[in-house]
Short mmCIF file of C-alpha atoms in Angstrom, two decimals:
data_model
loop_
_atom_site.label_atom_id
_atom_site.label_comp_id
_atom_site.label_asym_id
_atom_site.label_seq_id
_atom_site.Cartn_x
_atom_site.Cartn_y
_atom_site.Cartn_z
CA MET V 23 -78.53 -128.26 -28.16
CA PRO V 24 -81.66 -130.40 -27.49
CA ARG V 25 -81.44 -132.57 -24.43
CA SER V 26 -80.93 -136.27 -25.12
CA PRO V 27 -84.01 -138.29 -24.20
CA ALA V 28 -82.04 -141.52 -23.79
CA VAL V 29 -83.14 -143.52 -20.75
CA ASP V 30 -80.63 -143.77 -17.90
CA PRO V 31 -81.86 -146.47 -15.51
CA GLY V 32 -81.58 -145.44 -11.86
CA ALA V 33 -81.94 -147.41 -8.66
CA GLY V 34 -85.30 -147.13 -6.96
CA LEU V 35 -87.04 -145.60 -9.99
CA ASN V 36 -90.06 -147.02 -11.78
CA GLN V 37 -88.56 -147.74 -15.18
CA SER V 38 -91.91 -147.71 -17.00
CA VAL V 39 -92.50 -144.15 -15.81
CA VAL V 40 -88.94 -143.15 -16.71
CA LYS V 41 -89.37 -144.56 -20.22
CA ALA V 42 -92.78 -142.91 -20.66
CA LEU V 43 -91.35 -139.53 -19.65
CA ALA V 44 -88.42 -140.03 -22.02
CA LEU V 45 -90.92 -140.69 -24.82
CA LEU V 46 -92.78 -137.48 -23.96
CA ARG V 47 -89.56 -135.46 -24.04
CA ALA V 48 -88.54 -137.03 -27.35
CA THR V 49 -91.98 -136.25 -28.78
CA ALA V 50 -91.62 -132.61 -27.73
CA ASP V 51 -88.15 -132.42 -29.32
CA ASP V 52 -89.17 -133.91 -32.69
CA PRO V 53 -92.37 -132.67 -34.41
CA ASP V 54 -92.00 -135.42 -37.04
CA ALA V 55 -91.56 -138.28 -34.57
CA ASN V 56 -93.23 -141.65 -35.03
CA VAL V 57 -93.17 -144.79 -32.89
CA SER V 58 -90.03 -146.20 -34.51
CA SER V 59 -88.02 -142.97 -34.30
CA LEU V 60 -89.08 -142.44 -30.68
CA ALA V 61 -88.01 -145.98 -29.76
CA ARG V 62 -84.59 -145.35 -31.32
CA ALA V 63 -84.23 -141.96 -29.63
CA CYS V 64 -85.02 -143.42 -26.22
CA GLY V 65 -83.01 -146.61 -26.69
CA ILE V 66 -85.92 -148.94 -26.00
CA PRO V 67 -87.53 -151.73 -28.05
CA ARG V 68 -90.21 -150.62 -30.50
CA ALA V 69 -92.76 -152.95 -28.87
CA THR V 70 -92.13 -151.30 -25.50
CA ALA V 71 -92.40 -147.83 -27.03
CA LEU V 72 -95.66 -148.75 -28.77
CA ARG V 73 -97.19 -150.10 -25.55
CA LEU V 74 -96.23 -146.99 -23.60
CA ILE V 75 -97.41 -144.65 -26.36
CA ARG V 76 -100.77 -146.43 -26.48
CA THR V 77 -101.09 -145.90 -22.73
CA LEU V 78 -100.11 -142.24 -23.01
CA GLU V 79 -102.56 -141.85 -25.88
CA HIS V 80 -105.37 -143.42 -23.86
CA GLU V 81 -104.71 -140.89 -21.09
CA GLY V 82 -104.54 -137.96 -23.52
CA PHE V 83 -100.83 -137.18 -23.12
CA VAL V 84 -99.97 -138.00 -26.73
CA LEU V 85 -101.97 -138.58 -29.88
CA ARG V 86 -101.19 -140.33 -33.13
CA ASN V 87 -102.10 -138.45 -36.27
CA PRO V 88 -103.93 -140.82 -38.65
CA GLY V 89 -102.81 -138.70 -41.60
CA ASP V 90 -99.12 -139.58 -41.30
CA GLU V 91 -98.67 -141.65 -38.09
CA ARG V 92 -96.77 -138.86 -36.34
CA VAL V 93 -96.87 -138.90 -32.55
CA LEU V 94 -97.79 -135.48 -31.12
CA LEU V 95 -98.15 -134.08 -27.64
CA GLY V 96 -101.77 -134.54 -26.62
CA PRO V 97 -104.46 -132.25 -25.20
CA GLU V 98 -103.83 -133.36 -21.60
CA ILE V 99 -100.31 -131.91 -21.78
CA PHE V 100 -101.77 -128.60 -22.95
CA ARG V 101 -104.45 -128.67 -20.27
CA LEU V 102 -101.88 -129.26 -17.53
CA ALA V 103 -99.53 -126.62 -18.91
CA ARG V 104 -102.44 -124.13 -18.91
CA GLY V 105 -100.29 -121.45 -20.49
CA SER V 106 -99.57 -123.48 -23.63
CA ASP V 107 -101.20 -122.59 -26.91
CA GLU V 108 -103.83 -125.13 -27.97
CA GLN V 109 -103.74 -123.62 -31.46
CA VAL V 110 -100.28 -125.14 -32.02
CA LEU V 111 -101.73 -128.61 -31.49
CA LEU V 112 -104.69 -127.86 -33.76
CA GLN V 113 -102.41 -126.67 -36.58
CA ASP V 114 -100.14 -129.72 -36.22
CA VAL V 115 -103.10 -132.07 -36.48
CA CYS V 116 -104.67 -130.21 -39.40
CA ARG V 117 -101.66 -129.85 -41.72
CA PRO V 118 -101.64 -133.36 -43.25
CA ILE V 119 -105.44 -133.41 -43.37
CA ILE V 120 -105.51 -130.07 -45.19
CA ALA V 121 -102.93 -131.34 -47.70
CA GLU V 122 -105.08 -134.41 -48.34
CA LEU V 123 -108.19 -132.23 -48.78
CA VAL V 124 -106.42 -130.10 -51.41
CA GLU V 125 -105.42 -133.24 -53.33
CA THR V 126 -109.00 -134.53 -53.18
CA ILE V 127 -111.00 -131.35 -53.81
CA ARG V 128 -108.42 -129.54 -55.98
CA GLU V 129 -109.29 -126.19 -54.42
CA THR V 130 -107.60 -123.97 -51.84
CA VAL V 131 -108.12 -125.07 -48.22
CA THR V 132 -107.60 -122.83 -45.18
CA LEU V 133 -107.71 -123.12 -41.40
CA SER V 134 -108.76 -120.25 -39.16
CA VAL V 135 -108.49 -120.38 -35.38
CA VAL V 136 -110.40 -118.52 -32.70
CA GLY V 137 -108.08 -115.89 -31.24
CA PRO V 138 -107.95 -114.58 -27.66
CA ASP V 139 -110.33 -111.76 -28.61
CA GLY V 140 -112.89 -114.22 -30.01
CA ALA V 141 -112.20 -113.30 -33.64
CA LEU V 142 -110.93 -115.64 -36.36
CA ASP V 143 -107.32 -115.59 -37.52
CA LEU V 144 -106.41 -117.43 -40.73
CA VAL V 145 -103.27 -119.43 -39.86
CA GLU V 146 -102.95 -122.17 -42.51
CA GLN V 147 -103.44 -122.05 -46.29
CA VAL V 148 -102.66 -124.62 -48.97
CA ASP V 149 -103.43 -123.46 -52.50
CA ALA V 150 -105.04 -125.51 -55.24
CA PRO V 151 -102.61 -126.99 -57.81
CA HIS V 152 -104.22 -124.94 -60.61
CA GLN V 153 -104.28 -121.66 -58.68
CA LEU V 154 -104.10 -118.94 -61.34
CA ARG V 155 -103.85 -116.00 -58.96
CA PRO V 156 -101.65 -117.09 -56.08
CA GLY V 157 -101.90 -114.96 -52.99
CA SER V 158 -101.77 -115.41 -49.25
CA TRP V 159 -104.68 -114.81 -46.89
CA LEU V 160 -102.54 -115.70 -43.86
CA GLY V 161 -103.23 -113.37 -40.96
CA ARG V 162 -106.26 -111.88 -42.66
CA ARG V 163 -109.53 -111.36 -40.83
CA PHE V 164 -112.58 -111.64 -43.04
CA PRO V 165 -115.80 -109.72 -42.34
CA LEU V 166 -117.94 -112.01 -40.22
CA HIS V 167 -121.23 -111.31 -41.97
CA ALA V 168 -119.83 -111.70 -45.50
CA SER V 169 -117.61 -114.78 -45.16
CA ALA V 170 -118.39 -118.45 -44.69
CA SER V 171 -115.87 -118.73 -41.84
CA GLY V 172 -117.43 -115.73 -40.12
CA LYS V 173 -120.90 -117.26 -40.41
CA VAL V 174 -119.64 -120.45 -38.74
CA LEU V 175 -118.32 -118.37 -35.83
CA LEU V 176 -121.44 -116.19 -35.56
CA ALA V 177 -123.69 -119.27 -35.60
CA THR V 178 -122.11 -120.45 -32.33
CA MET V 179 -123.01 -117.22 -30.51
CA ASP V 180 -126.17 -116.14 -28.76
CA PRO V 181 -127.84 -113.00 -30.20
CA ALA V 182 -126.25 -110.62 -27.66
CA ASP V 183 -122.71 -111.87 -28.32
CA ARG V 184 -123.37 -111.80 -32.04
CA ARG V 185 -124.37 -108.14 -31.96
CA ALA V 186 -121.24 -107.32 -29.96
CA HIS V 187 -119.05 -108.85 -32.69
CA LEU V 188 -120.82 -107.09 -35.57
CA PRO V 189 -120.66 -103.43 -36.59
CA GLU V 190 -123.81 -101.37 -36.18
CA THR V 191 -124.12 -101.20 -39.96
CA LEU V 192 -123.28 -104.30 -41.98
CA ILE V 193 -120.99 -103.18 -44.80
CA ARG V 194 -122.04 -104.04 -48.34
CA PHE V 195 -119.13 -105.41 -50.38
CA THR V 196 -121.12 -106.76 -53.35
CA SER V 197 -124.72 -107.05 -54.44
CA ALA V 198 -124.84 -110.46 -52.70
CA THR V 199 -123.69 -109.21 -49.27
CA ILE V 200 -126.21 -109.68 -46.47
CA THR V 201 -126.72 -106.30 -44.81
CA ASP V 202 -129.98 -106.92 -42.92
CA LEU V 203 -129.62 -108.36 -39.41
CA ASP V 204 -132.84 -110.37 -39.55
CA THR V 205 -131.78 -111.94 -42.85
CA LEU V 206 -128.38 -112.73 -41.34
CA ASP V 207 -130.02 -114.31 -38.28
CA SER V 208 -132.07 -116.55 -40.57
CA GLU V 209 -128.93 -117.51 -42.48
CA LEU V 210 -127.12 -118.37 -39.25
CA GLU V 211 -130.00 -120.56 -38.11
CA SER V 212 -129.55 -122.56 -41.32
CA VAL V 213 -125.81 -122.81 -40.61
CA ARG V 214 -126.55 -124.29 -37.18
CA GLU V 215 -129.00 -126.79 -38.64
CA LEU V 216 -126.84 -127.85 -41.60
CA GLY V 217 -123.46 -127.81 -39.87
CA TYR V 218 -121.73 -125.76 -42.55
CA ALA V 219 -121.74 -122.27 -44.08
CA VAL V 220 -121.48 -120.97 -47.64
CA ALA V 221 -120.69 -117.48 -48.89
CA SER V 222 -120.88 -116.96 -52.65
CA ASP V 223 -119.79 -113.59 -54.07
CA GLU V 224 -120.61 -111.94 -50.72
CA GLU V 225 -117.28 -110.26 -50.02
CA GLU V 226 -115.65 -110.59 -53.43
CA GLU V 227 -117.32 -111.17 -56.79
CA GLY V 228 -116.43 -114.56 -58.21
CA LEU V 229 -115.21 -116.07 -54.92
CA THR V 230 -117.06 -118.76 -52.97
CA GLY V 231 -116.17 -120.19 -49.58
CA VAL V 232 -117.54 -123.33 -47.94
CA CYS V 233 -116.66 -123.79 -44.25
CA VAL V 234 -117.24 -126.11 -41.28
CA GLY V 235 -116.37 -125.71 -37.63
CA ILE V 236 -113.92 -127.75 -35.54
CA SER V 237 -115.05 -128.19 -31.94
CA GLY V 238 -113.07 -128.98 -28.80
CA GLY V 239 -113.97 -131.55 -26.19
CA GLY V 240 -116.24 -129.10 -24.38
CA GLY V 241 -118.08 -128.18 -27.57
CA ASP V 242 -116.42 -124.78 -27.95
CA LEU V 243 -115.38 -123.72 -31.44
CA LEU V 244 -111.61 -124.12 -31.88
CA GLY V 245 -111.26 -123.37 -35.57
CA VAL V 246 -112.88 -123.27 -38.99
CA LEU V 247 -111.87 -125.39 -41.97
CA CYS V 248 -112.68 -123.86 -45.38
CA VAL V 249 -112.58 -124.60 -49.07
CA ALA V 250 -112.33 -121.50 -51.28
CA GLY V 251 -112.40 -121.14 -55.03
CA PRO V 252 -113.98 -119.47 -58.04
CA THR V 253 -117.77 -119.42 -57.87
CA GLN V 254 -118.02 -120.89 -61.36
CA ARG V 255 -116.10 -123.99 -60.19
CA LEU V 256 -117.66 -124.30 -56.74
CA ASP V 257 -121.16 -124.67 -58.15
CA ARG V 258 -123.90 -126.48 -56.27
CA LEU V 259 -122.61 -129.97 -57.12
CA ARG V 260 -118.96 -129.19 -56.31
CA GLY V 261 -120.09 -127.30 -53.22
CA ARG V 262 -121.93 -130.36 -51.89
CA GLU V 263 -118.85 -132.47 -52.60
CA ALA V 264 -116.70 -129.99 -50.67
CA VAL V 265 -119.11 -130.07 -47.72
CA THR V 266 -118.95 -133.87 -47.55
CA HIS V 267 -115.14 -133.87 -47.46
CA LEU V 268 -114.94 -130.94 -45.04
CA LEU V 269 -117.36 -132.50 -42.55
CA ALA V 270 -115.45 -135.79 -42.64
CA ALA V 271 -112.13 -133.97 -42.15
CA ALA V 272 -113.47 -131.92 -39.24
CA ARG V 273 -114.78 -135.02 -37.47
CA THR V 274 -111.41 -136.74 -37.97
CA ILE V 275 -109.60 -133.74 -36.47
CA GLU V 276 -111.98 -133.69 -33.50
CA ARG V 277 -111.43 -137.41 -32.86
CA VAL V 278 -107.65 -136.95 -32.96
CA LEU V 279 -107.86 -133.99 -30.57
CA ARG V 280 -109.84 -136.16 -28.16
CA GLY V 281 -107.03 -138.71 -28.34
CA SER V 282 -108.92 -141.50 -30.13
CA THR V 283 -107.96 -143.16 -33.40
#
């Protein structure tokens, strides 16, 4: 049974600190919490809860998701815990934003996160409403040289690290697959300059992916946000539209992770 976060005033205690800690515990217990529900759970006025949450947000201990006004544990909690998984926070922040992207772009949207081994793991997928061939990519690792998400990851690496993450021979999946290292290096330079990556028919004929990176406070890559769909639909015009929405979504996610609104 979850512990009750209700505040129990005690002699000699700083009640503002007690209430703030109660709010943190209530936030941890309820992934769908908002300011009003937290105030009720802790038995304090909503105005008091809002003031304390704003203070906690300013210090990085909570954040408010602009997508649905949920209150989530913030990056400072994860930094102090050290052993906690930052990917959980990233996925929580991204879910409503991914759902909004799917409604706007009308194509499948995925989130991949950088795993402990430095590779990308696909952890979130919301399919387009008109998906004709439903299927899950969850848990799948795409070839780095032949996928848009892989190109985003490779573009963050120096040449030595890049070679360590690539096979000696780049496998050809289709006629569009890049199998020459110099050509791939040139492509990755463009990815760095443009801020996004595209892979059309490179791993699978008829499939195009458009991806952007999500960076943490220190500039390290935390994850990759992607739009995927049939090449005939994600033509140059639709691809540019997808890039615009993806870049805006990634910047929103980064701001939320930094604790600003």
